[in-house]
Short mmCIF file of C-alpha atoms and ligand atoms in Angstrom, two decimals:
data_model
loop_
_atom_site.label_atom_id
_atom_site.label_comp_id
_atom_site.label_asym_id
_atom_site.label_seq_id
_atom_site.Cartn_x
_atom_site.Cartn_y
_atom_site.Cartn_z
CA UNK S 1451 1.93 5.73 29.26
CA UNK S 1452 5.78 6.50 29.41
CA UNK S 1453 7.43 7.37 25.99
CA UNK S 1454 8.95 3.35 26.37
CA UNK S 1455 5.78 2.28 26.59
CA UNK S 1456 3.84 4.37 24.03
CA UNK S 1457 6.80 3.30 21.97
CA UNK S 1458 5.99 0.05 22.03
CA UNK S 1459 1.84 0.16 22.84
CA UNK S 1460 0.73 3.27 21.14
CA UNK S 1461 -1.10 3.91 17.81
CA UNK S 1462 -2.73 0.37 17.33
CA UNK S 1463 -4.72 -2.00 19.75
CA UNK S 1464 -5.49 -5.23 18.32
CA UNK S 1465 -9.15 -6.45 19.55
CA UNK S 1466 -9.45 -10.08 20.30
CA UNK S 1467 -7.83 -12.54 17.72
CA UNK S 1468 -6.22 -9.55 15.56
CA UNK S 1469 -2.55 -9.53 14.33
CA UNK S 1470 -0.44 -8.11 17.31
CA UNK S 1471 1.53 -6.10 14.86
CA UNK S 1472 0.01 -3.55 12.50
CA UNK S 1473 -0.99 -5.17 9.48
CA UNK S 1474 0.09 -3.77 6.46
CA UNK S 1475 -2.76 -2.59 4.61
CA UNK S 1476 -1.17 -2.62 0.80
CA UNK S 1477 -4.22 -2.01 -0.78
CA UNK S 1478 -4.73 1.29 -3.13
CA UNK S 1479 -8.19 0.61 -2.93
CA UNK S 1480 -11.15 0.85 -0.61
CA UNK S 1481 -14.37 -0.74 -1.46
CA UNK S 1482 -17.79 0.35 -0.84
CA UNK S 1483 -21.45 -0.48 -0.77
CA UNK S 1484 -23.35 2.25 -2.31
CA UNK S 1485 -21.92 5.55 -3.93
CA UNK S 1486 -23.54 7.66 -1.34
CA UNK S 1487 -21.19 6.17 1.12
CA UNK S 1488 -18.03 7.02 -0.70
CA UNK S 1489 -19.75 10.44 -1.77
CA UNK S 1490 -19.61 11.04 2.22
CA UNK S 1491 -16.14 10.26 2.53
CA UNK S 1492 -14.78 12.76 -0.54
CA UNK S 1493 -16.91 15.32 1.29
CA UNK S 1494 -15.32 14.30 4.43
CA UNK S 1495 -18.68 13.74 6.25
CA UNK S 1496 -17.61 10.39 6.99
CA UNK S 1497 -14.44 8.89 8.37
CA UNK S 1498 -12.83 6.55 6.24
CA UNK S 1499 -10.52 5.75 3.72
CA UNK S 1500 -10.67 5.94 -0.04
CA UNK S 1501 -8.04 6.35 -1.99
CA UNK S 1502 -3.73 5.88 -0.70
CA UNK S 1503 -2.68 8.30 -2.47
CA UNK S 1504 -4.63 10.37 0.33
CA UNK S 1505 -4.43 8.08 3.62
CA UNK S 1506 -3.97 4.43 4.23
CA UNK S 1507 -5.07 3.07 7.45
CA UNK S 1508 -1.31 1.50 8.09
CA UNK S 1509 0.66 4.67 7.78
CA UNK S 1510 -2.07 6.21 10.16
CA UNK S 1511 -1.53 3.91 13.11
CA UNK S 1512 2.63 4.30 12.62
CA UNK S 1513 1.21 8.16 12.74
CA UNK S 1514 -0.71 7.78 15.62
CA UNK S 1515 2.16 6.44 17.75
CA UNK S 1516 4.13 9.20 16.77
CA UNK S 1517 1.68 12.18 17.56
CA UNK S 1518 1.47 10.20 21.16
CA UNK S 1519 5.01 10.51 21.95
CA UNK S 1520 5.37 14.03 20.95
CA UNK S 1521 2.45 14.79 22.96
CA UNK S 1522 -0.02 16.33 19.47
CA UNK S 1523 -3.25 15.94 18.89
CA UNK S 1524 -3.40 14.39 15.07
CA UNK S 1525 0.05 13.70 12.64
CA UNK S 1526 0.32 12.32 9.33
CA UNK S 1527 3.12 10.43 7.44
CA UNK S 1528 4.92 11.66 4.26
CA UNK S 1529 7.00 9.58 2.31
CA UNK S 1530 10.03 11.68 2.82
CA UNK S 1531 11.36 14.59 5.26
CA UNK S 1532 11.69 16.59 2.67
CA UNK S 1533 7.93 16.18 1.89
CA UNK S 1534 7.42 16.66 5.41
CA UNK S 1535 9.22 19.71 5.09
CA UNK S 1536 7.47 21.12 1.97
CA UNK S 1537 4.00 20.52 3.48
CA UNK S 1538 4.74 21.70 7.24
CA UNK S 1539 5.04 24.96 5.72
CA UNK S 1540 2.91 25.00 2.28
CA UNK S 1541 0.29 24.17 4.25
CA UNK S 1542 -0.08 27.77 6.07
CA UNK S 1543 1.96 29.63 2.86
CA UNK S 1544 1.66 30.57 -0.19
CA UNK S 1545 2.80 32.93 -2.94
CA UNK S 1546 3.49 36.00 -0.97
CA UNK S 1547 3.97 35.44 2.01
CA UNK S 1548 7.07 35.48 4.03
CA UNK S 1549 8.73 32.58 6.70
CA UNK S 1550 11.31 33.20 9.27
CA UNK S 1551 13.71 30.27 9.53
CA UNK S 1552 16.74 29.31 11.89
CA UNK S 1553 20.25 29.92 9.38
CA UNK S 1554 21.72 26.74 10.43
CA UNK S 1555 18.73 24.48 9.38
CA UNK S 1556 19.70 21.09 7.68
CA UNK S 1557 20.80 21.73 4.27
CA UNK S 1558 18.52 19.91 2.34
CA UNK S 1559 15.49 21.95 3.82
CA UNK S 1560 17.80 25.01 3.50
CA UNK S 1561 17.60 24.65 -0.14
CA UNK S 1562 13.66 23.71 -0.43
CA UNK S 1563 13.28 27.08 1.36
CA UNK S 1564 15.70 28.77 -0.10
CA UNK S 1565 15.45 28.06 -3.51
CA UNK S 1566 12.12 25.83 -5.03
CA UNK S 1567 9.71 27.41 -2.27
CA UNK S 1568 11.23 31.30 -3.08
CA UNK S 1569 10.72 30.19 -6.71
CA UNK S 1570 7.00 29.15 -5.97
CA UNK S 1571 6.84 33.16 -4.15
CA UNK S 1572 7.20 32.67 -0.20
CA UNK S 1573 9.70 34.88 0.99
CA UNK S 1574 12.46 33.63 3.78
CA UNK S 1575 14.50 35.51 6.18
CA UNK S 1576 17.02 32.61 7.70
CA UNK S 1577 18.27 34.09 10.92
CA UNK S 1578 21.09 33.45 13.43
CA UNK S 1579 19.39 31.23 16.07
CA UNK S 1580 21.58 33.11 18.64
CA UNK S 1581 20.47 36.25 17.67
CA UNK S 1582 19.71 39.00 19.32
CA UNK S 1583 16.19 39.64 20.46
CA UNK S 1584 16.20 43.12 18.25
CA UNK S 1585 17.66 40.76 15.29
CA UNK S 1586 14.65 38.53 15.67
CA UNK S 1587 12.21 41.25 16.11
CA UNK S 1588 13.22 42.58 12.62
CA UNK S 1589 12.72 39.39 10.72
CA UNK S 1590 9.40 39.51 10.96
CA UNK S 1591 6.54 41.63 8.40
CA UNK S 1592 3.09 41.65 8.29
CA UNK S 1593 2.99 38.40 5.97
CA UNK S 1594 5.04 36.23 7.72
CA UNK S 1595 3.57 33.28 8.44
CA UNK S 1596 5.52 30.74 10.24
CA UNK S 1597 8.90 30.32 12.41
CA UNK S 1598 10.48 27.10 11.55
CA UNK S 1599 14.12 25.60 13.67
CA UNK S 1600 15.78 22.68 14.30
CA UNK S 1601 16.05 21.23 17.71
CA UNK S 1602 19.60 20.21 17.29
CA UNK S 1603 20.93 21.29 13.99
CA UNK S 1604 21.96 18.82 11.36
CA UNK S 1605 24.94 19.11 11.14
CA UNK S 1606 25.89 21.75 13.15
CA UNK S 1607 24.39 20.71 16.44
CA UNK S 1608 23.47 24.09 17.37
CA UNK S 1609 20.81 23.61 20.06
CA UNK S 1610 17.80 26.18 19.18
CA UNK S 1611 16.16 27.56 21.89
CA UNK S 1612 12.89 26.79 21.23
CA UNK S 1613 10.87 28.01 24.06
CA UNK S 1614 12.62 32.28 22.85
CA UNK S 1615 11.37 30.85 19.46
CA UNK S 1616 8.38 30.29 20.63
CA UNK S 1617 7.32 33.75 22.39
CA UNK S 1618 8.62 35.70 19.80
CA UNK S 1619 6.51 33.82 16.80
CA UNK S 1620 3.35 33.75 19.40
CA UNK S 1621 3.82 37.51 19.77
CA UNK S 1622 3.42 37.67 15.84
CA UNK S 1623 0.37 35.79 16.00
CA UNK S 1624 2.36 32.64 13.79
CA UNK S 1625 3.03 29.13 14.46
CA UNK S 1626 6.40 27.63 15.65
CA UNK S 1627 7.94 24.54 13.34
CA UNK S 1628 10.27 22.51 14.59
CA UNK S 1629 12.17 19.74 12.74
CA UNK S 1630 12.38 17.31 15.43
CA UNK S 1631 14.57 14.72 14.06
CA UNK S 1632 18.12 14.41 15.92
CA UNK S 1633 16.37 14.64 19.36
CA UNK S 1634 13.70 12.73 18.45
CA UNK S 1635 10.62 12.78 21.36
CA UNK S 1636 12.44 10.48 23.53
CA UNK S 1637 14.90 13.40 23.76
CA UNK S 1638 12.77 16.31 23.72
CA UNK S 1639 9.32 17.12 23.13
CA UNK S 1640 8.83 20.53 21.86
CA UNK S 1641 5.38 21.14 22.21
CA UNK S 1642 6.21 21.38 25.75
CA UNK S 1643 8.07 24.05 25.16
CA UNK S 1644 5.69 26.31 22.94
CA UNK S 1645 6.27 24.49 19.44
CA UNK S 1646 2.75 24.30 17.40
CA UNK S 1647 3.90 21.79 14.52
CA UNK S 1648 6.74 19.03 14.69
CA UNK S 1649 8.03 17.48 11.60
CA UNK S 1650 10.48 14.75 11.36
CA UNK S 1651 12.66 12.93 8.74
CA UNK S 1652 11.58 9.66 9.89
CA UNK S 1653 14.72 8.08 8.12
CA UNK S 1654 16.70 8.73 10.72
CA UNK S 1655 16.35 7.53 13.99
CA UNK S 1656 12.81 6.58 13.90
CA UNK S 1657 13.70 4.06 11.09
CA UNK S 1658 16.73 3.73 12.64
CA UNK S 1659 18.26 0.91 10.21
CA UNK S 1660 19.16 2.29 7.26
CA UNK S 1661 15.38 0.47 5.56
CA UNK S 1662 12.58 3.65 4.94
CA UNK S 1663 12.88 6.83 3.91
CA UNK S 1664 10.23 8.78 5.28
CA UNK S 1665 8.46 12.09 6.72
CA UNK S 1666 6.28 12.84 9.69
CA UNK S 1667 4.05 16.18 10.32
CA UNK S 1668 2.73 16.39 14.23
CA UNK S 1669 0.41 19.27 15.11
CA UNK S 1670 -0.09 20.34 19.01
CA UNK S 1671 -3.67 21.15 18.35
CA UNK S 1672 -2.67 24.25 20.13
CA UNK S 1673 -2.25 26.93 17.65
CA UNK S 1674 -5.50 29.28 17.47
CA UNK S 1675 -5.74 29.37 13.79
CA UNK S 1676 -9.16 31.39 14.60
CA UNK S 1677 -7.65 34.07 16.53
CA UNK S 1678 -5.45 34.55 13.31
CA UNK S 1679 -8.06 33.96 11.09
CA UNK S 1680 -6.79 36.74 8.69
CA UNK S 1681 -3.50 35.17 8.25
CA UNK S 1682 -5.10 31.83 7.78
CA UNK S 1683 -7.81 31.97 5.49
CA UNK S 1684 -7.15 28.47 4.50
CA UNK S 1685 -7.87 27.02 7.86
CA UNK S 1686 -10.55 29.69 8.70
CA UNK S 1687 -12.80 30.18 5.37
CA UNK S 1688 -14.69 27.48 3.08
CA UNK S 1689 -12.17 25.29 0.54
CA UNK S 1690 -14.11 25.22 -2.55
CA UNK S 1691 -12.27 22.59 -3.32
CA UNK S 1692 -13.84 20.32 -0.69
CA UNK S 1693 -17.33 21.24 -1.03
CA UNK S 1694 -17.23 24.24 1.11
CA UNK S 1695 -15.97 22.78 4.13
CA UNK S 1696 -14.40 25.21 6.87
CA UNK S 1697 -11.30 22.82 8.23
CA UNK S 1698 -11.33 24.38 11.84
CA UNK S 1699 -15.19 24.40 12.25
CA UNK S 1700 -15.42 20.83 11.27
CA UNK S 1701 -12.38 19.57 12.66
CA UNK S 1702 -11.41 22.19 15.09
CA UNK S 1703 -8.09 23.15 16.34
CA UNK S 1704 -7.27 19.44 17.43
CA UNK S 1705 -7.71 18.08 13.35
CA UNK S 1706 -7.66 21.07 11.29
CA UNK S 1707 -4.12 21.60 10.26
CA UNK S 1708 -3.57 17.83 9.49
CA UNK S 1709 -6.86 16.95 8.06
CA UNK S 1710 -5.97 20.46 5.34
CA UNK S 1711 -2.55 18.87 4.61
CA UNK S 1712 -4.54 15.73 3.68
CA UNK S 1713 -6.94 16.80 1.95
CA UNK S 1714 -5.24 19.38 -0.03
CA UNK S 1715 -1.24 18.57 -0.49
CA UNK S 1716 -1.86 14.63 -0.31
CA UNK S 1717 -4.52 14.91 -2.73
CA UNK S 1718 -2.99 17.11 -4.98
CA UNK S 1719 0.91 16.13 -4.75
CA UNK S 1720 0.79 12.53 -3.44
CA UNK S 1721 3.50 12.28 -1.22
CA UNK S 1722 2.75 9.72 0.86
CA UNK S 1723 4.38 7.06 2.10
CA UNK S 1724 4.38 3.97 1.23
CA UNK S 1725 2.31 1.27 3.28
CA UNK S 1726 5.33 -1.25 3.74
CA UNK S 1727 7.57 1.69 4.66
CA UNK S 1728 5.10 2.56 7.49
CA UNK S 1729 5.24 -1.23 8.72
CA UNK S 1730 9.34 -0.69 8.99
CA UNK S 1731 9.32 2.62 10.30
CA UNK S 1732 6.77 0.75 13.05
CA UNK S 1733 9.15 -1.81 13.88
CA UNK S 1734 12.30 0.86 14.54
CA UNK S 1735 9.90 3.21 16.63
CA UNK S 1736 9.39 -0.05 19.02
CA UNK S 1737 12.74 -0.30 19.88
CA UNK S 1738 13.58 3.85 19.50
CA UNK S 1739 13.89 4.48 23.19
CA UNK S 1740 16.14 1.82 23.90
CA UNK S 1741 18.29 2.66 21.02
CA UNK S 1742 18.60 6.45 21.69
CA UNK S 1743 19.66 6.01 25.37
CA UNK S 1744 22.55 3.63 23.44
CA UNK S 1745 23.23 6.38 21.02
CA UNK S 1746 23.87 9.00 23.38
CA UNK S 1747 25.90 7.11 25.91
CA UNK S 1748 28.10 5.80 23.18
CA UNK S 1749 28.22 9.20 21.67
CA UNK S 1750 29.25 10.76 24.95
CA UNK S 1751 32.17 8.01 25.04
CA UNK S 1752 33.75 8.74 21.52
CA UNK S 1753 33.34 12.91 22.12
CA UNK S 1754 34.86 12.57 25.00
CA UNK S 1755 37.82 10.75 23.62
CA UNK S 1756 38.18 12.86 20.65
CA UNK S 1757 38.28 15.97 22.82
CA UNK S 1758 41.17 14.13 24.60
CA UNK S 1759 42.85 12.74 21.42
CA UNK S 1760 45.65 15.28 19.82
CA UNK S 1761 44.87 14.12 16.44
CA UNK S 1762 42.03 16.07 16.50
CA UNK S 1763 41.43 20.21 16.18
CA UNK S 1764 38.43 20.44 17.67
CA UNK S 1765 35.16 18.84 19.11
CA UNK S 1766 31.58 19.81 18.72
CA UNK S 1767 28.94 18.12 20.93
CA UNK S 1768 26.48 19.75 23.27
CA UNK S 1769 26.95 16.77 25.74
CA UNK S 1770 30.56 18.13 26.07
CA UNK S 1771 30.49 20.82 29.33
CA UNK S 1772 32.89 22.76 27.50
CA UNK S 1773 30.48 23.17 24.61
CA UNK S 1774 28.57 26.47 23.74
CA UNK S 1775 25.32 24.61 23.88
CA UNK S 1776 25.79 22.29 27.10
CA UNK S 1777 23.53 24.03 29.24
CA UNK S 1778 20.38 24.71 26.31
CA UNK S 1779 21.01 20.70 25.60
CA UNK S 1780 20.30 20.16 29.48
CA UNK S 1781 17.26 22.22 29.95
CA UNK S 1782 15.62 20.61 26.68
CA UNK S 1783 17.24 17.83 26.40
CA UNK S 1784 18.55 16.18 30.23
CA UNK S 1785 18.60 12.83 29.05
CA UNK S 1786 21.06 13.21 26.38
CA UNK S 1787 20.70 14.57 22.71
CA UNK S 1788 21.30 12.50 20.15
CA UNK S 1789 24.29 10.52 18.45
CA UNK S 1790 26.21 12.49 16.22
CA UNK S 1791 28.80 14.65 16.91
CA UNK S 1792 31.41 16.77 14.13
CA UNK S 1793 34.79 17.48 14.87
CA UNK S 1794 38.07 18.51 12.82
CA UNK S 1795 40.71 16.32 12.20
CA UNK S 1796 44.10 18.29 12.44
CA UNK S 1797 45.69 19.01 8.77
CA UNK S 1798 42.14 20.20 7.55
CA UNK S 1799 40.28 18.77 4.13
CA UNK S 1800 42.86 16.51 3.32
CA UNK S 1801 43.49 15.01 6.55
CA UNK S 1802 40.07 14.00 6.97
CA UNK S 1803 39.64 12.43 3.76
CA UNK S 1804 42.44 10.26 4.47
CA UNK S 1805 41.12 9.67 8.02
CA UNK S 1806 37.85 8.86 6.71
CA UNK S 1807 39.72 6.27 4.39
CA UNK S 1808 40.87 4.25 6.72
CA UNK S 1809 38.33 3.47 8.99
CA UNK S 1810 36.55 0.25 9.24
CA UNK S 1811 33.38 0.27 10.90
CA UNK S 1812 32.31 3.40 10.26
CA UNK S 1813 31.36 3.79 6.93
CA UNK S 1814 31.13 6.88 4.02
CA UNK S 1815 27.34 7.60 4.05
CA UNK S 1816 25.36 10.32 3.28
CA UNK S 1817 23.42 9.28 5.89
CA UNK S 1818 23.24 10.01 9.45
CA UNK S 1819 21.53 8.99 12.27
CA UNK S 1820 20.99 4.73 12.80
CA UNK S 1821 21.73 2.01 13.89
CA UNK S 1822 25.12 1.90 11.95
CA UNK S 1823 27.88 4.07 12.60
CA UNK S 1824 28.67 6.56 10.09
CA UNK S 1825 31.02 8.83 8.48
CA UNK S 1826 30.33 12.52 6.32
CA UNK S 1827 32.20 15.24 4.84
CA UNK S 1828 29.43 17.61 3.99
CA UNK S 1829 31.42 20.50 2.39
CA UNK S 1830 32.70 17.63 -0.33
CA UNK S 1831 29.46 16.10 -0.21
CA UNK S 1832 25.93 16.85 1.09
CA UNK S 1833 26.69 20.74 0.97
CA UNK S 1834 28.38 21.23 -2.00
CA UNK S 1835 25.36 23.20 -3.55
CA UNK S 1836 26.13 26.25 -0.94
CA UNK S 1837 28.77 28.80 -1.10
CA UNK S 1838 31.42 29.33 1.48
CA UNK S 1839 29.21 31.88 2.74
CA UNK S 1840 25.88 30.00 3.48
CA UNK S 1841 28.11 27.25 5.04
CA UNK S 1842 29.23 29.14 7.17
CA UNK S 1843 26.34 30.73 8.03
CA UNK S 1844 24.99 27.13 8.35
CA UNK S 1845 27.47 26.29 11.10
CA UNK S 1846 29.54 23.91 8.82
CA UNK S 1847 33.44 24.25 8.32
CA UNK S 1848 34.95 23.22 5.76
CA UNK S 1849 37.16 20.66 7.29
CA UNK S 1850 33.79 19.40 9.32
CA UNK S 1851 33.64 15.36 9.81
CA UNK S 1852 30.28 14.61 10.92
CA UNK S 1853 30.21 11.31 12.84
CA UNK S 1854 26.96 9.66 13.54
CA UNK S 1855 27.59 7.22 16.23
CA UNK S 1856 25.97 3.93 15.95
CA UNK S 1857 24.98 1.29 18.71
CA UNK S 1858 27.77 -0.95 18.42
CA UNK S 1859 29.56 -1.74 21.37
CA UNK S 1860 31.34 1.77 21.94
CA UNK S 1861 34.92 0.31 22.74
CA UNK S 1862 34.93 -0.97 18.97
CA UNK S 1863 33.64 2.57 17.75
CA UNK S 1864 36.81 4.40 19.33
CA UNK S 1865 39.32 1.40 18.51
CA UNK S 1866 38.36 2.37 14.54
CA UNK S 1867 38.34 5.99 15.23
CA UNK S 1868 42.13 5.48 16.93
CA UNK S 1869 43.40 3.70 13.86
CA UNK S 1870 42.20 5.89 11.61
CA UNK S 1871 43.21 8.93 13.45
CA UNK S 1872 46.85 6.98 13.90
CA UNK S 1873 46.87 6.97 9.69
CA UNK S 1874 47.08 10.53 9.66
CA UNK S 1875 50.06 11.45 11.51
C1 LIG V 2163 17.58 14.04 6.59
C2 LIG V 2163 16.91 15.21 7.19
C3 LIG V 2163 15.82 15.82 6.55
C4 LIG V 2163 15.31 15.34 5.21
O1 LIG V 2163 14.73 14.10 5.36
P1 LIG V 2163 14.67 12.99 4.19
O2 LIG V 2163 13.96 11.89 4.86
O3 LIG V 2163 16.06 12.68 3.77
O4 LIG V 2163 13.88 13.60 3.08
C5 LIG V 2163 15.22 16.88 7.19
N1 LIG V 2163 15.68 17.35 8.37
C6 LIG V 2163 16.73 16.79 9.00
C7 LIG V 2163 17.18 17.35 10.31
C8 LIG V 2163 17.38 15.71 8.43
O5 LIG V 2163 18.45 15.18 9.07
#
């Protein structure tokens, strides 16, 4: 199947007379005939499902769809990106250990690494994602455990490279994470290009409406967690707190990593999502591919007249030729990239506040990336925790505007953007 298709066919197959769409299993509870049955789930001898704090046969067929159009071999939901986040990495790390990460990494994740997961003792090193290959060489020590990047940067739309990523983590024997969101896998798929693990923030554009927050966690099934079986005890030895069961020898490379995160994280911090959340996140991924070829057309539209309009200091989108990232964004990403674009509105933080005042359709949000199009200041807003310092290291000026551009009909995007730009002046 074609990503349009899987979009629309994978994850769930309804035998004859069953509900077309995936029924929403809102049940906490799974009933059983003797205890020896259940015992064999909790052992995981048996496939099944128990408990939803653990796994809930809904959110596994939204997962499914997802692992097939990124290309992996097993995924779970998590009822945020932020979870998905947390676990992607938790799951391989622990106290002591060390995780190299692209600088310009959304901020919210930027703070979970950089401040609750150092508390919890795992070391970062957050590097330039243009760095140089001696740069990258010197992030890494003995106990580093994982690479994690963004595909495009949120919001600073740098365009990682993830196949350079890729080598340089394989030659340290550690996985590659990549937070897949902006691009999403009708974009880009980035296990084609070397990633091991892809985690979303399904709120975006896999939601797509402004109706679910929610996480994803894809694995490749490609990572050799045996050949690194030092670094991955986890994966590799017995968990004696699953009745001595060895996660790659009973699930092997395919299951392992997701069937760990599961057992362990789900189990023991619950951060799954909710059943009905699943069931809306199902109905945007149906109708993702259709929407993110709208996105980026539209999105080329309004960059292009920004770049042309003189209200306006300067324009960052990597479907721009003029941008830095224009020909990264066409090697991984040919079809387009993704919606949002940030530019500066001449006459700096003041001018964009009143810019962002006047405009109509596009609205003040925190959020980004749906249906909807919307308006951010993140050094007023979303990045006020970080200094001058890490913002810029993060790619973000302080006169940024990041403008996610929604699927209305683009002509009415750029009549609102031309008013509100006229207010200015
Ligand atoms: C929003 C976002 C997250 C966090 O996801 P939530 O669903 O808000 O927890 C992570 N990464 C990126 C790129 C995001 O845009």
């Amino acid at each position: 199947m074609r990503r349009e298709t899987m979009c629309i066919q994978a994850g769930y197959e309804p035998k004859n007379g069953e509900s077309r769409m995936i029924p929403i299993i809102q049940s906490t509870t799974f009933k059983y005939d003797t205890s020896e049955d259940m015992g064999k789930l909790f052992d995981l001898q048996a496939e099944g499902y128990f408990y939803t704090r653990l796994q809930n046969p809904t959110n596994d067929m939204v997962a499914a769809k997802i692992a097939a159009l990124e290309g992996g071999t097993a995924a779970m939901l998590t009822s945020s990106g932020q979870a998905a986040s947390f676990f992607s990495v938790f799951n391989i790390a622990g106290a002591g250990d060390h995780i190299v990460a692209s600088a310009t990494i959304y901020g919210g994740t930027f703070n979970l690494f950089n401040v609750t997961m150092k508390r919890m003792g795992i070391d970062f090193t957050f590097v330039d994602p243009d760095c140089s290959d001696e740069e990258l060489e010197a992030a890494f020590r003995p106990n580093t455990k994982a690479v994690f990047g963004e595909t495009i940067a949120n919001p600073a739309l740098v365009v990682f490279d993830i196949e350079r990523f890729a080598e340089a983590a394989h030659a340290h024997g550690v996985p590659l994470i990549i937070d897949n969101t902006f691009a999403t896998p009708i974009n880009c798929r980035p296990f084609e290009w070397g990633a091991d693990i892809v985690i979303h923030s399904t709120t975006k554009y896999m939601d797509g409406h402004d109706t679910a927050v929610g996480g994803c966690i894809v694995d490749s099934g490609k990572f050799d967690w045996r050949a690194h079986a030092d670094k991955y005890p986890g994966l590799t030895t017995p968990d004696e707190s699953y009745h001595g069961i060895t996660y790659v020898d009973q699930f092997g490379l395919e299951g392992a990593y997701i069937t760990k995160a599961t057992a362990q994280l789900m189990r023991d911090f619950g951060a799954i999502q909710a059943p009905q959340n699943a069931f809306y996140l199902n109905l945007g991924l149906e109708s993702l591919a259709v929407r993110m070829e709208r996105h980026c057309f539209n999105a080329q539209k309004v960059a292009e007249y920004l770049q042309k309009s003189d209200a306006v200091e300067w324009v960052n989108y990597p479907g721009l030729p003029d941008n830095r990232y224009y020909e990264r964004a066409k090697k991984y990403m040919p079809d387009g990239t993704c919606g949002v674009i940030s530019f500066g509105v001449k006459g700096g933080r003041a001018a964009a506040e009143t810019f962002m005042k006047h405009l109509k359709i596009g609205m003040i949000a925190t959020h980004v990336a749906d249906a909807h199009t919307c308006v951010l200041h993140p050094a007023s807003s979303t990045h006020r925790q970080l200094t001058d310092e890490e913002l810029a290291a993060g790619g973000v000026s302080p006169d940024l505007i990041r403008l996610s551009v929604g699927i209305e009909h683009v002509d009415d995007i750029i009549e609102d953007l031309e008013q509100a730009l006229a207010a200015v002046k």
